Every structure is written in C-alpha cells, then in structure tokens.
PDB file of C-alpha atoms in Angstrom:
ATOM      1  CA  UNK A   1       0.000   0.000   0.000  1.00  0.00           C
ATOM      2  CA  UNK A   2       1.650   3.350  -0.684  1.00  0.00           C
ATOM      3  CA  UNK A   3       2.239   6.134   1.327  1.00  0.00           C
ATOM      4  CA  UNK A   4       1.284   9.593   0.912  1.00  0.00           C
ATOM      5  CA  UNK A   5      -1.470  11.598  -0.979  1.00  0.00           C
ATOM      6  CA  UNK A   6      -2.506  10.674  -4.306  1.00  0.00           C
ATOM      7  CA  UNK A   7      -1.450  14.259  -6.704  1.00  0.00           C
ATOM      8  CA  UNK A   8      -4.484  13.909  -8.709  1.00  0.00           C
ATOM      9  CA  UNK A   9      -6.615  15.199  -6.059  1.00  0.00           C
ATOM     10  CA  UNK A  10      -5.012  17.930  -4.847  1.00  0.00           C
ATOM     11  CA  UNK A  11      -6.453  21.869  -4.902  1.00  0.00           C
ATOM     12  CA  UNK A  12      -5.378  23.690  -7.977  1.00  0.00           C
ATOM     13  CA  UNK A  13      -4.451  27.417  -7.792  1.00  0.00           C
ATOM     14  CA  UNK A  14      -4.118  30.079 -10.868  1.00  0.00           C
ATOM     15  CA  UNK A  15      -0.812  32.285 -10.307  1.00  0.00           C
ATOM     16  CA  UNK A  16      -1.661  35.857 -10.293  1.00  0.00           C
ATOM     17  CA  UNK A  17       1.827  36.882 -12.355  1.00  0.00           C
ATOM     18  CA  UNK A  18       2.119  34.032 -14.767  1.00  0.00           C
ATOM     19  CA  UNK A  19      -1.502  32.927 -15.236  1.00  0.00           C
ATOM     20  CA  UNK A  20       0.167  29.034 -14.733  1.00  0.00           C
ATOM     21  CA  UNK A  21      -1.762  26.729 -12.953  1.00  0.00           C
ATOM     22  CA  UNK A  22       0.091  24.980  -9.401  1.00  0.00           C
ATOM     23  CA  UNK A  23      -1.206  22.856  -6.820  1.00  0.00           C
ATOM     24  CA  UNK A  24      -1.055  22.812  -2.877  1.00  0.00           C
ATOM     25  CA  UNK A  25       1.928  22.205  -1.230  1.00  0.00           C
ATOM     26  CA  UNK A  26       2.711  20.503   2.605  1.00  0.00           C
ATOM     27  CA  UNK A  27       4.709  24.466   3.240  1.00  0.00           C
ATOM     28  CA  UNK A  28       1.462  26.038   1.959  1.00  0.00           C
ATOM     29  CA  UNK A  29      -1.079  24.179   4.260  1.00  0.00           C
ATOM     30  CA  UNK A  30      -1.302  26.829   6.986  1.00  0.00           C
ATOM     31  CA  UNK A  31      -1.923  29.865   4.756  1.00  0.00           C
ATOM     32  CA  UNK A  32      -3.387  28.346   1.670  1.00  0.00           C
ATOM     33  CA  UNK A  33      -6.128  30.497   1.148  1.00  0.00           C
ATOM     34  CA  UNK A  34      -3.535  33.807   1.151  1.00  0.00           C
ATOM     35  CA  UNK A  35      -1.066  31.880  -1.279  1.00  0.00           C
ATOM     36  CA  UNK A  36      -1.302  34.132  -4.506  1.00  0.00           C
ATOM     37  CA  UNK A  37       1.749  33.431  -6.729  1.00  0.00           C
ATOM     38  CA  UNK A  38       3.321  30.285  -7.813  1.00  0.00           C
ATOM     39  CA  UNK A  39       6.881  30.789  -6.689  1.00  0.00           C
ATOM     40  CA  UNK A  40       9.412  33.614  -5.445  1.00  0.00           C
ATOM     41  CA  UNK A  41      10.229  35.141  -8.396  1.00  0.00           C
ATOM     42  CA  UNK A  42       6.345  35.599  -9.598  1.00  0.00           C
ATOM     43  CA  UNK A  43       6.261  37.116  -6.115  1.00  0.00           C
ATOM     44  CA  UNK A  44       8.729  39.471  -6.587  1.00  0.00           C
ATOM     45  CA  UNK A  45       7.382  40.197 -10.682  1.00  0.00           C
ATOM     46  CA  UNK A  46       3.984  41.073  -9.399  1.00  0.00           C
TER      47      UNK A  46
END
C-alpha cells in the first residue's frame, strides 16, 4: 500500500503573475487560502 497523498486530487491554484496553474503544497497548508503566486520570483514580478 503506498504512502502519501494521491497528486491527482489535490487543490489547484491560478498564479496571479504568470496565469500558470500549481497545486497545494505541505509548506502552503497553513496559509493556503492567502497563497497568490506560484513561486518567489512571480512574487517578486507582481
């Protein structure tokens, strides 16, 4: 039986610079719903 979370399921998020899709991440689970931008450097694009 495996381990983890299957990747198919989890929540899918637009990023506000890039306009690329990402999913959630384990980091991200406190503060998802605040989580705009797909990475660092979209962050710092904006």
């Amino acid at each position: 039986m495996p381990n983890g979370v299957d990747k198919r399921n989890l929540p899918i998020k637009v990023c506000a610079a890039c306009g690329r899709p990402f999913t959630w991440r384990k980091k991200w689970a406190r503060d998802w719903e605040q989580v705009q931008y797909c990475s660092d450097a979209c962050r710092r694009k904006r």
